[in-house]
PDB file of C-alpha atoms in Angstrom:
ATOM      1  CA  MET A 907      -5.856-114.637  62.016  1.00  0.00           C
ATOM      2  CA  GLN A 908      -2.139-114.794  61.228  1.00  0.00           C
ATOM      3  CA  SER A 909      -2.935-115.846  57.654  1.00  0.00           C
ATOM      4  CA  SER A 910      -5.247-112.839  57.229  1.00  0.00           C
ATOM      5  CA  VAL A 911      -2.543-110.455  58.502  1.00  0.00           C
ATOM      6  CA  LEU A 912       0.032-111.950  56.124  1.00  0.00           C
ATOM      7  CA  LYS A 913      -2.406-111.605  53.220  1.00  0.00           C
ATOM      8  CA  SER A 914      -2.993-107.956  54.090  1.00  0.00           C
ATOM      9  CA  VAL A 915       0.714-107.296  54.287  1.00  0.00           C
ATOM     10  CA  GLY A 916       1.215-108.980  50.883  1.00  0.00           C
ATOM     11  CA  LEU A 917      -1.470-106.837  49.255  1.00  0.00           C
ATOM     12  CA  HIS A 918       0.030-103.677  50.682  1.00  0.00           C
ATOM     13  CA  GLY A 919       3.458-104.719  49.383  1.00  0.00           C
ATOM     14  CA  ALA A 920       2.115-105.353  45.880  1.00  0.00           C
ATOM     15  CA  LEU A 921       0.352-101.990  45.917  1.00  0.00           C
ATOM     16  CA  ALA A 922       3.561-100.256  47.016  1.00  0.00           C
ATOM     17  CA  ALA A 923       5.541-101.950  44.205  1.00  0.00           C
ATOM     18  CA  LEU A 924       2.931-100.926  41.606  1.00  0.00           C
ATOM     19  CA  LEU A 925       2.930 -97.342  42.871  1.00  0.00           C
ATOM     20  CA  PHE A 926       6.752 -97.248  42.702  1.00  0.00           C
ATOM     21  CA  VAL A 927       6.780 -98.492  39.094  1.00  0.00           C
ATOM     22  CA  THR A 928       4.040 -96.146  37.798  1.00  0.00           C
ATOM     23  CA  ALA A 929       4.751 -93.161  40.021  1.00  0.00           C
ATOM     24  CA  ASP A 930       5.893 -89.791  38.579  1.00  0.00           C
ATOM     25  CA  PHE A 931       8.631 -88.689  40.980  1.00  0.00           C
ATOM     26  CA  HIS A 932       7.998 -85.090  40.036  1.00  0.00           C
ATOM     27  CA  ALA A 933       4.308 -85.280  40.959  1.00  0.00           C
ATOM     28  CA  PRO A 934       3.111 -84.191  44.411  1.00  0.00           C
ATOM     29  CA  THR A 935       3.018 -86.886  47.122  1.00  0.00           C
ATOM     30  CA  PRO A 936      -0.463 -88.593  47.179  1.00  0.00           C
ATOM     31  CA  THR A 937      -2.528 -88.332  50.324  1.00  0.00           C
ATOM     32  CA  VAL A 938      -2.156 -91.396  52.606  1.00  0.00           C
ATOM     33  CA  MET A 939      -5.300 -93.517  52.682  1.00  0.00           C
ATOM     34  CA  GLU A 940      -6.911 -93.804  56.062  1.00  0.00           C
ATOM     35  CA  VAL A 941      -8.903 -96.945  57.006  1.00  0.00           C
ATOM     36  CA  VAL A 942     -11.356 -96.749  59.843  1.00  0.00           C
ATOM     37  CA  LEU A 943     -11.920-100.123  61.576  1.00  0.00           C
ATOM     38  CA  ASN A 944     -15.169-101.136  63.182  1.00  0.00           C
ATOM     39  CA  THR A 945     -14.124-101.712  66.775  1.00  0.00           C
ATOM     40  CA  ASN A 946     -17.411-103.457  67.634  1.00  0.00           C
ATOM     41  CA  LEU A 947     -16.638-106.510  65.388  1.00  0.00           C
ATOM     42  CA  PRO A 948     -14.750-109.557  66.544  1.00  0.00           C
ATOM     43  CA  GLU A 949     -11.000-109.475  65.947  1.00  0.00           C
ATOM     44  CA  GLU A 950     -11.018-111.867  62.932  1.00  0.00           C
ATOM     45  CA  GLU A 951     -13.883-110.029  61.212  1.00  0.00           C
ATOM     46  CA  LYS A 952     -12.086-106.692  61.688  1.00  0.00           C
ATOM     47  CA  VAL A 953      -9.038-107.947  59.780  1.00  0.00           C
ATOM     48  CA  VAL A 954     -11.090-109.450  56.922  1.00  0.00           C
ATOM     49  CA  GLU A 955     -13.118-106.240  56.453  1.00  0.00           C
ATOM     50  CA  ALA A 956      -9.967-104.066  56.436  1.00  0.00           C
ATOM     51  CA  VAL A 957      -8.401-106.311  53.794  1.00  0.00           C
ATOM     52  CA  SER A 958     -11.506-106.082  51.607  1.00  0.00           C
ATOM     53  CA  VAL A 959     -11.674-102.307  51.886  1.00  0.00           C
ATOM     54  CA  ASP A 960      -7.932-101.895  51.156  1.00  0.00           C
ATOM     55  CA  GLN A 961      -8.179-104.043  48.031  1.00  0.00           C
ATOM     56  CA  LYS A 962     -10.938-101.880  46.535  1.00  0.00           C
ATOM     57  CA  ALA A 963      -9.176 -98.670  47.466  1.00  0.00           C
ATOM     58  CA  VAL A 964      -5.959 -99.967  45.925  1.00  0.00           C
ATOM     59  CA  GLU A 965      -7.719-100.892  42.687  1.00  0.00           C
ATOM     60  CA  LYS A 966      -9.421 -97.491  42.564  1.00  0.00           C
ATOM     61  CA  LYS A 967      -6.127 -95.716  43.226  1.00  0.00           C
ATOM     62  CA  ILE A 968      -4.377 -97.817  40.577  1.00  0.00           C
ATOM     63  CA  ALA A 969      -7.081 -96.867  38.046  1.00  0.00           C
ATOM     64  CA  GLU A 970      -6.714 -93.206  38.933  1.00  0.00           C
ATOM     65  CA  LEU A 971      -2.941 -93.364  38.617  1.00  0.00           C
ATOM     66  CA  LYS A 972      -3.202 -95.133  35.258  1.00  0.00           C
ATOM     67  CA  ALA A 973      -5.659 -92.513  33.992  1.00  0.00           C
ATOM     68  CA  GLU A 974      -3.389 -89.742  35.231  1.00  0.00           C
ATOM     69  CA  GLU A 975      -0.392 -91.408  33.595  1.00  0.00           C
ATOM     70  CA  GLN A 976      -2.299 -91.751  30.296  1.00  0.00           C
ATOM     71  CA  GLN A 977      -3.272 -88.065  30.492  1.00  0.00           C
ATOM     72  CA  LYS A 978       0.372 -87.065  31.105  1.00  0.00           C
ATOM     73  CA  LYS A 979       1.501 -89.329  28.285  1.00  0.00           C
ATOM     74  CA  ARG A 980      -0.997 -87.743  25.880  1.00  0.00           C
ATOM     75  CA  GLN A 981       0.098 -84.260  26.980  1.00  0.00           C
ATOM     76  CA  GLU A 982       3.783 -85.203  26.507  1.00  0.00           C
ATOM     77  CA  GLU A 983       3.036 -86.647  23.046  1.00  0.00           C
ATOM     78  CA  ALA A 984       1.162 -83.447  22.146  1.00  0.00           C
ATOM     79  CA  ARG A 985       4.081 -81.338  23.431  1.00  0.00           C
ATOM     80  CA  ILE A 986       6.554 -83.449  21.391  1.00  0.00           C
ATOM     81  CA  ARG A 987       4.365 -83.136  18.271  1.00  0.00           C
ATOM     82  CA  GLU A 988       4.261 -79.327  18.782  1.00  0.00           C
ATOM     83  CA  LEU A 989       8.049 -79.202  19.172  1.00  0.00           C
ATOM     84  CA  GLU A 990       8.459 -81.313  16.034  1.00  0.00           C
ATOM     85  CA  ARG A 991       6.046 -78.998  14.165  1.00  0.00           C
ATOM     86  CA  ARG A 992       8.019 -75.935  15.278  1.00  0.00           C
ATOM     87  CA  ALA A 993      11.304 -77.607  14.358  1.00  0.00           C
ATOM     88  CA  LYS A 994       9.917 -78.420  10.902  1.00  0.00           C
ATOM     89  CA  GLU A 995       8.751 -74.830  10.465  1.00  0.00           C
ATOM     90  CA  ALA A 996      12.182 -73.545  11.501  1.00  0.00           C
ATOM     91  CA  ARG A 997      13.866 -76.003   9.129  1.00  0.00           C
ATOM     92  CA  ASP A 998      11.549 -74.971   6.283  1.00  0.00           C
ATOM     93  CA  THR A 999      12.236 -71.299   7.076  1.00  0.00           C
ATOM     94  CA  ARG A1000      16.002 -71.860   7.045  1.00  0.00           C
ATOM     95  CA  GLU A1001      15.773 -73.751   3.759  1.00  0.00           C
ATOM     96  CA  SER A1002      13.622 -70.948   2.274  1.00  0.00           C
ATOM     97  CA  GLU A1003      16.085 -68.314   3.505  1.00  0.00           C
ATOM     98  CA  ALA A1004      18.994 -70.336   2.112  1.00  0.00           C
ATOM     99  CA  ARG A1005      17.258 -70.502  -1.284  1.00  0.00           C
ATOM    100  CA  THR A1006      16.562 -66.780  -1.138  1.00  0.00           C
ATOM    101  CA  ILE A1007      20.175 -66.024  -0.208  1.00  0.00           C
ATOM    102  CA  LYS A1008      21.402 -68.249  -3.016  1.00  0.00           C
ATOM    103  CA  LYS A1009      19.087 -66.491  -5.477  1.00  0.00           C
ATOM    104  CA  LEU A1010      20.191 -63.043  -4.252  1.00  0.00           C
ATOM    105  CA  GLU A1011      23.849 -64.055  -4.525  1.00  0.00           C
ATOM    106  CA  GLN A1012      23.261 -65.265  -8.091  1.00  0.00           C
ATOM    107  CA  GLU A1013      21.526 -61.965  -8.926  1.00  0.00           C
ATOM    108  CA  ARG A1014      24.389 -60.058  -7.297  1.00  0.00           C
ATOM    109  CA  LYS A1015      26.956 -61.924  -9.402  1.00  0.00           C
ATOM    110  CA  GLU A1016      24.950 -61.251 -12.558  1.00  0.00           C
ATOM    111  CA  LYS A1017      24.670 -57.541 -11.709  1.00  0.00           C
ATOM    112  CA  GLU A1018      28.377 -57.410 -10.883  1.00  0.00           C
ATOM    113  CA  ALA A1019      29.179 -58.934 -14.291  1.00  0.00           C
ATOM    114  CA  GLU A1020      26.856 -56.433 -15.972  1.00  0.00           C
ATOM    115  CA  ARG A1021      28.458 -53.584 -13.998  1.00  0.00           C
ATOM    116  CA  LYS A1022      31.973 -54.623 -15.020  1.00  0.00           C
ATOM    117  CA  LYS A1023      30.868 -54.906 -18.642  1.00  0.00           C
ATOM    118  CA  ALA A1024      29.247 -51.462 -18.484  1.00  0.00           C
ATOM    119  CA  GLU A1025      32.363 -50.007 -16.852  1.00  0.00           C
ATOM    120  CA  ALA A1026      34.560 -51.446 -19.597  1.00  0.00           C
ATOM    121  CA  GLU A1027      32.305 -50.006 -22.290  1.00  0.00           C
ATOM    122  CA  ALA A1028      32.134 -46.661 -20.440  1.00  0.00           C
ATOM    123  CA  LYS A1029      35.932 -46.612 -20.143  1.00  0.00           C
ATOM    124  CA  LYS A1030      36.287 -47.254 -23.851  1.00  0.00           C
ATOM    125  CA  ALA A1031      33.730 -44.570 -24.690  1.00  0.00           C
ATOM    126  CA  LYS A1032      35.455 -42.201 -22.262  1.00  0.00           C
ATOM    127  CA  ALA A1033      38.813 -42.716 -23.986  1.00  0.00           C
ATOM    128  CA  ILE A1034      37.222 -42.001 -27.377  1.00  0.00           C
ATOM    129  CA  GLU A1035      35.463 -38.926 -25.963  1.00  0.00           C
ATOM    130  CA  LYS A1036      38.712 -37.737 -24.383  1.00  0.00           C
ATOM    131  CA  LYS A1037      40.563 -37.977 -27.673  1.00  0.00           C
ATOM    132  CA  ARG A1038      37.758 -36.143 -29.448  1.00  0.00           C
ATOM    133  CA  ARG A1039      37.769 -33.388 -26.815  1.00  0.00           C
ATOM    134  CA  GLU A1040      41.560 -33.035 -27.049  1.00  0.00           C
ATOM    135  CA  GLU A1041      41.346 -32.586 -30.787  1.00  0.00           C
ATOM    136  CA  ALA A1042      38.480 -30.111 -30.398  1.00  0.00           C
ATOM    137  CA  LEU A1043      40.381 -28.216 -27.709  1.00  0.00           C
ATOM    138  CA  LYS A1044      43.449 -28.025 -29.912  1.00  0.00           C
ATOM    139  CA  ALA A1045      41.413 -26.619 -32.775  1.00  0.00           C
ATOM    140  CA  GLN A1046      39.614 -24.232 -30.425  1.00  0.00           C
ATOM    141  CA  LYS A1047      42.934 -23.120 -28.934  1.00  0.00           C
ATOM    142  CA  GLU A1048      44.344 -22.285 -32.359  1.00  0.00           C
ATOM    143  CA  LYS A1049      41.167 -20.411 -33.187  1.00  0.00           C
ATOM    144  CA  ASP A1050      41.201 -18.562 -29.841  1.00  0.00           C
ATOM    145  CA  GLU A1051      44.846 -17.558 -30.302  1.00  0.00           C
ATOM    146  CA  ALA A1052      44.088 -16.147 -33.723  1.00  0.00           C
ATOM    147  CA  GLU A1053      41.037 -14.286 -32.429  1.00  0.00           C
ATOM    148  CA  LYS A1054      43.010 -13.088 -29.404  1.00  0.00           C
ATOM    149  CA  ALA A1055      45.769 -11.658 -31.588  1.00  0.00           C
ATOM    150  CA  ALA A1056      43.184  -9.864 -33.708  1.00  0.00           C
ATOM    151  CA  LYS A1057      41.401  -8.622 -30.607  1.00  0.00           C
ATOM    152  CA  VAL A1058      44.673  -7.367 -29.072  1.00  0.00           C
ATOM    153  CA  ALA A1059      45.371  -5.334 -32.180  1.00  0.00           C
ATOM    154  CA  ALA A1060      41.832  -3.995 -32.295  1.00  0.00           C
ATOM    155  CA  ASP A1061      41.883  -3.203 -28.557  1.00  0.00           C
ATOM    156  CA  LYS A1062      45.190  -1.374 -28.932  1.00  0.00           C
ATOM    157  CA  ARG A1063      43.814   0.724 -31.727  1.00  0.00           C
ATOM    158  CA  LYS A1064      40.612   1.355 -29.775  1.00  0.00           C
ATOM    159  CA  ARG A1065      42.536   2.337 -26.628  1.00  0.00           C
ATOM    160  CA  GLU A1066      44.614   4.803 -28.601  1.00  0.00           C
ATOM    161  CA  GLU A1067      41.484   6.366 -30.086  1.00  0.00           C
ATOM    162  CA  GLU A1068      39.788   6.434 -26.673  1.00  0.00           C
ATOM    163  CA  ALA A1069      42.890   7.994 -25.074  1.00  0.00           C
ATOM    164  CA  LEU A1070      42.847  10.783 -27.646  1.00  0.00           C
ATOM    165  CA  LYS A1071      39.115  11.321 -27.165  1.00  0.00           C
ATOM    166  CA  LYS A1072      39.459  11.177 -23.388  1.00  0.00           C
ATOM    167  CA  ALA A1073      42.257  13.755 -23.402  1.00  0.00           C
ATOM    168  CA  GLU A1074      40.131  16.106 -25.521  1.00  0.00           C
ATOM    169  CA  ASP A1075      37.061  15.511 -23.336  1.00  0.00           C
ATOM    170  CA  LEU A1076      39.157  16.073 -20.212  1.00  0.00           C
ATOM    171  CA  ARG A1077      40.472  19.348 -21.611  1.00  0.00           C
ATOM    172  CA  LYS A1078      36.946  20.511 -22.417  1.00  0.00           C
ATOM    173  CA  GLN A1079      35.657  19.281 -19.058  1.00  0.00           C
ATOM    174  CA  LYS A1080      38.457  21.047 -17.203  1.00  0.00           C
ATOM    175  CA  ALA A1081      37.762  24.294 -19.017  1.00  0.00           C
ATOM    176  CA  ALA A1082      34.023  23.961 -18.347  1.00  0.00           C
ATOM    177  CA  GLU A1083      34.698  23.080 -14.672  1.00  0.00           C
ATOM    178  CA  GLU A1084      36.962  26.093 -14.227  1.00  0.00           C
ATOM    179  CA  LYS A1085      34.311  28.309 -15.778  1.00  0.00           C
ATOM    180  CA  ARG A1086      31.611  26.728 -13.589  1.00  0.00           C
ATOM    181  CA  LYS A1087      33.736  27.150 -10.443  1.00  0.00           C
ATOM    182  CA  ALA A1088      34.362  30.794 -11.251  1.00  0.00           C
ATOM    183  CA  GLU A1089      30.660  31.405 -11.835  1.00  0.00           C
ATOM    184  CA  GLU A1090      29.767  29.432  -8.664  1.00  0.00           C
ATOM    185  CA  ALA A1091      32.304  31.407  -6.620  1.00  0.00           C
ATOM    186  CA  GLU A1092      30.882  34.681  -7.889  1.00  0.00           C
ATOM    187  CA  ARG A1093      27.324  33.488  -7.206  1.00  0.00           C
ATOM    188  CA  ARG A1094      28.223  32.416  -3.681  1.00  0.00           C
ATOM    189  CA  ARG A1095      30.008  35.728  -3.055  1.00  0.00           C
ATOM    190  CA  GLN A1096      26.949  37.658  -4.181  1.00  0.00           C
ATOM    191  CA  GLN A1097      24.668  35.341  -2.163  1.00  0.00           C
ATOM    192  CA  ALA A1098      26.826  35.668   0.974  1.00  0.00           C
ATOM    193  CA  LEU A1099      26.843  39.426   0.563  1.00  0.00           C
ATOM    194  CA  GLU A1100      23.063  39.506   0.182  1.00  0.00           C
ATOM    195  CA  GLU A1101      22.591  37.163   3.163  1.00  0.00           C
ATOM    196  CA  GLN A1102      24.940  39.259   5.282  1.00  0.00           C
ATOM    197  CA  MET A1103      23.040  42.422   4.397  1.00  0.00           C
ATOM    198  CA  LEU A1104      19.732  40.662   5.083  1.00  0.00           C
ATOM    199  CA  GLN A1105      20.953  39.291   8.427  1.00  0.00           C
ATOM    200  CA  GLU A1106      22.186  42.710   9.464  1.00  0.00           C
ATOM    201  CA  GLN A1107      18.870  44.234   8.523  1.00  0.00           C
ATOM    202  CA  LEU A1108      16.939  41.498  10.339  1.00  0.00           C
ATOM    203  CA  ALA A1109      19.157  41.912  13.394  1.00  0.00           C
ATOM    204  CA  ARG A1110      18.545  45.652  13.437  1.00  0.00           C
ATOM    205  CA  GLU A1111      14.815  45.119  13.065  1.00  0.00           C
ATOM    206  CA  ALA A1112      14.790  42.402  15.743  1.00  0.00           C
ATOM    207  CA  ALA A1113      16.766  44.576  18.139  1.00  0.00           C
ATOM    208  CA  SER A1114      14.396  47.428  17.517  1.00  0.00           C
ATOM    209  CA  ARG A1115      11.363  45.219  18.056  1.00  0.00           C
ATOM    210  CA  ALA A1116      12.909  43.670  21.156  1.00  0.00           C
ATOM    211  CA  LYS A1117      13.630  47.095  22.578  1.00  0.00           C
ATOM    212  CA  VAL A1118      10.089  48.240  21.916  1.00  0.00           C
ATOM    213  CA  ARG A1119       8.740  44.963  23.317  1.00  0.00           C
ATOM    214  CA  GLN A1120      10.919  45.199  26.397  1.00  0.00           C
ATOM    215  CA  GLN A1121       9.708  48.704  27.017  1.00  0.00           C
ATOM    216  CA  GLN A1122       6.132  47.533  26.593  1.00  0.00           C
ATOM    217  CA  VAL A1123       6.663  44.603  28.950  1.00  0.00           C
ATOM    218  CA  LEU A1124       8.366  46.742  31.574  1.00  0.00           C
ATOM    219  CA  SER A1125       5.599  49.290  31.298  1.00  0.00           C
ATOM    220  CA  GLU A1126       2.986  46.556  31.711  1.00  0.00           C
ATOM    221  CA  VAL A1127       4.905  45.032  34.623  1.00  0.00           C
ATOM    222  CA  ASP A1128       5.043  48.375  36.404  1.00  0.00           C
ATOM    223  CA  LYS A1129       1.359  48.808  35.700  1.00  0.00           C
ATOM    224  CA  TYR A1130       0.379  45.469  37.182  1.00  0.00           C
ATOM    225  CA  LYS A1131       2.734  45.890  40.119  1.00  0.00           C
ATOM    226  CA  ALA A1132       0.891  49.108  40.876  1.00  0.00           C
ATOM    227  CA  LEU A1133      -2.451  47.324  40.520  1.00  0.00           C
ATOM    228  CA  ILE A1134      -1.276  44.530  42.841  1.00  0.00           C
ATOM    229  CA  MET A1135      -0.088  47.074  45.420  1.00  0.00           C
ATOM    230  CA  GLN A1136      -3.419  48.865  45.117  1.00  0.00           C
ATOM    231  CA  ARG A1137      -5.375  45.640  45.667  1.00  0.00           C
ATOM    232  CA  ILE A1138      -3.346  44.787  48.776  1.00  0.00           C
ATOM    233  CA  GLN A1139      -3.681  48.369  50.127  1.00  0.00           C
ATOM    234  CA  GLN A1140      -7.457  48.160  49.658  1.00  0.00           C
ATOM    235  CA  ASN A1141      -7.681  45.136  51.963  1.00  0.00           C
ATOM    236  CA  LEU A1142      -4.941  46.253  54.394  1.00  0.00           C
ATOM    237  CA  LEU A1143      -6.134  46.941  57.936  1.00  0.00           C
ATOM    238  CA  ILE A1144      -3.821  49.582  59.486  1.00  0.00           C
ATOM    239  CA  ASP A1145      -3.390  51.307  62.824  1.00  0.00           C
ATOM    240  CA  GLU A1146      -1.154  54.028  64.267  1.00  0.00           C
ATOM    241  CA  ASN A1147       1.521  51.501  65.289  1.00  0.00           C
ATOM    242  CA  MET A1148       2.312  50.803  61.593  1.00  0.00           C
ATOM    243  CA  LYS A1149       3.079  54.400  60.736  1.00  0.00           C
ATOM    244  CA  GLY A1150       6.464  54.781  59.058  1.00  0.00           C
ATOM    245  CA  LYS A1151       6.991  50.993  58.983  1.00  0.00           C
ATOM    246  CA  GLU A1152       7.073  48.545  56.090  1.00  0.00           C
ATOM    247  CA  CYS A1153       7.295  44.850  55.102  1.00  0.00           C
ATOM    248  CA  ARG A1154       9.015  43.182  52.142  1.00  0.00           C
ATOM    249  CA  LEU A1155       7.104  40.233  50.632  1.00  0.00           C
ATOM    250  CA  ASN A1156       7.773  37.616  47.983  1.00  0.00           C
ATOM    251  CA  LEU A1157       4.662  36.630  46.030  1.00  0.00           C
ATOM    252  CA  ARG A1158       4.210  33.792  43.591  1.00  0.00           C
ATOM    253  CA  LEU A1159       1.174  33.997  41.328  1.00  0.00           C
ATOM    254  CA  ALA A1160      -0.618  31.508  39.096  1.00  0.00           C
ATOM    255  CA  PHE A1161      -1.562  32.505  35.545  1.00  0.00           C
ATOM    256  CA  ASN A1162      -5.057  33.506  36.777  1.00  0.00           C
ATOM    257  CA  GLY A1163      -3.720  35.728  39.591  1.00  0.00           C
ATOM    258  CA  LEU A1164      -4.196  33.174  42.383  1.00  0.00           C
ATOM    259  CA  VAL A1165      -1.555  33.630  45.097  1.00  0.00           C
ATOM    260  CA  THR A1166       0.207  30.281  45.422  1.00  0.00           C
ATOM    261  CA  GLN A1167       2.788  31.519  47.941  1.00  0.00           C
ATOM    262  CA  ALA A1168       3.296  34.641  50.058  1.00  0.00           C
ATOM    263  CA  GLN A1169       6.413  34.838  52.196  1.00  0.00           C
ATOM    264  CA  PRO A1170       7.821  37.752  54.244  1.00  0.00           C
ATOM    265  CA  LEU A1171      11.399  38.696  53.342  1.00  0.00           C
ATOM    266  CA  GLY A1172      11.873  41.150  56.228  1.00  0.00           C
ATOM    267  CA  GLY A1173      10.392  44.208  57.907  1.00  0.00           C
ATOM    268  CA  GLU A1174       7.942  44.940  60.711  1.00  0.00           C
ATOM    269  CA  THR A1175       6.051  41.861  61.801  1.00  0.00           C
ATOM    270  CA  LEU A1176       2.874  43.833  62.445  1.00  0.00           C
ATOM    271  CA  VAL A1177       2.885  45.170  58.885  1.00  0.00           C
ATOM    272  CA  CYS A1178       3.797  41.757  57.419  1.00  0.00           C
ATOM    273  CA  ASP A1179       0.919  40.040  59.218  1.00  0.00           C
ATOM    274  CA  ALA A1180      -1.529  42.732  58.044  1.00  0.00           C
ATOM    275  CA  ALA A1181      -0.242  42.423  54.461  1.00  0.00           C
ATOM    276  CA  LEU A1182      -0.616  38.626  54.488  1.00  0.00           C
ATOM    277  CA  ARG A1183      -4.184  38.984  55.795  1.00  0.00           C
ATOM    278  CA  ALA A1184      -4.964  41.488  53.037  1.00  0.00           C
ATOM    279  CA  ILE A1185      -3.628  39.040  50.416  1.00  0.00           C
ATOM    280  CA  ARG A1186      -5.754  36.208  51.824  1.00  0.00           C
ATOM    281  CA  ILE A1187      -8.805  38.465  51.713  1.00  0.00           C
ATOM    282  CA  ALA A1188      -8.098  39.422  48.091  1.00  0.00           C
ATOM    283  CA  GLU A1189      -7.531  35.727  47.098  1.00  0.00           C
ATOM    284  CA  THR A1190      -6.424  36.741  43.571  1.00  0.00           C
ATOM    285  CA  LEU A1191      -4.308  39.643  42.351  1.00  0.00           C
ATOM    286  CA  PRO A1192      -4.258  41.364  38.955  1.00  0.00           C
ATOM    287  CA  VAL A1193      -2.059  39.673  36.334  1.00  0.00           C
ATOM    288  CA  SER A1194      -1.604  40.259  32.613  1.00  0.00           C
ATOM    289  CA  SER A1195      -2.742  37.780  29.969  1.00  0.00           C
ATOM    290  CA  ASP A1196       0.440  38.646  28.045  1.00  0.00           C
ATOM    291  CA  ARG A1197       2.835  35.723  28.505  1.00  0.00           C
ATOM    292  CA  ASP A1198       5.968  37.890  28.657  1.00  0.00           C
ATOM    293  CA  VAL A1199       4.401  40.202  31.223  1.00  0.00           C
ATOM    294  CA  TYR A1200       3.137  37.268  33.323  1.00  0.00           C
ATOM    295  CA  GLU A1201       6.648  35.751  33.347  1.00  0.00           C
ATOM    296  CA  GLN A1202       7.859  38.978  35.014  1.00  0.00           C
ATOM    297  CA  LEU A1203       4.985  38.936  37.547  1.00  0.00           C
ATOM    298  CA  LYS A1204       4.711  35.285  38.567  1.00  0.00           C
ATOM    299  CA  ASN A1205       7.537  35.644  41.111  1.00  0.00           C
ATOM    300  CA  ILE A1206       7.831  39.225  42.414  1.00  0.00           C
ATOM    301  CA  ASN A1207       9.030  41.070  45.508  1.00  0.00           C
ATOM    302  CA  LEU A1208       6.939  43.945  46.916  1.00  0.00           C
ATOM    303  CA  THR A1209       7.449  46.449  49.711  1.00  0.00           C
ATOM    304  CA  ILE A1210       4.243  47.231  51.617  1.00  0.00           C
ATOM    305  CA  ARG A1211       4.050  50.613  53.383  1.00  0.00           C
ATOM    306  CA  PRO A1212       0.732  51.434  55.040  1.00  0.00           C
ATOM    307  CA  SER A1213      -0.566  54.823  53.862  1.00  0.00           C
ATOM    308  CA  PHE A1214      -2.418  57.058  56.320  1.00  0.00           C
TER     309      PHE A1214
END
């Protein structure tokens, strides 16, 4: 029995050593194997069966660990190959960019040389053109000075002729203007005189018409006042107590004769009340269709005296 126990311990030790060598310390801790013993067997048979089961489990676990290690190794190799591929691509890209930069720098230098050459040629051409322009300007200046001197003389002669002509024209214009002003003054005097006479005549005619119109209006106003008094008297209910008494009224009339307001201004209350009743009975009072006459009648004061 002791030999079997020692054998089991040795197998477990070997398994532990193998697991330590092949283990990935970053991997999760494997689940501990559990061995269930048959308690009904004799003691020696229990130990032998446990050793047999542990050996198979250890071999299976070792196979699994090896397979897992191979899988991780393949994945790591694939990851390394991918990194190498990316590094090669980056290196190729850098080399391509370096070639491009070198080519661009060469082109830049060539263009710079061409630019400097063009600038030198342009500078030379500019100097030639400058000299040519200076000579042309000198010739043009001499020509302009000659033309200017001739023009000054011609302008002087022209100004003198124009001054003489202008003085003569001014004299004629002044004489014509003085004549025109005299004629205009005379015309305005005659026109003002005619307008004054016309205005005086119109004023006299207007005053005459206004006087006639005023007389007509006043006549019409008196007429309609009488008609209004007559209408009120027709509807006035009187008795002996009103005899010798009167009432002053203020009436406001619409354009159609409708009484819009009737207000006593003073007098006997009995007469005033009777007059107001008579106005209400009449409803409307006579008014003129003439605008001027109506303006005199639309707000009038009347004195009502009952007649017996």
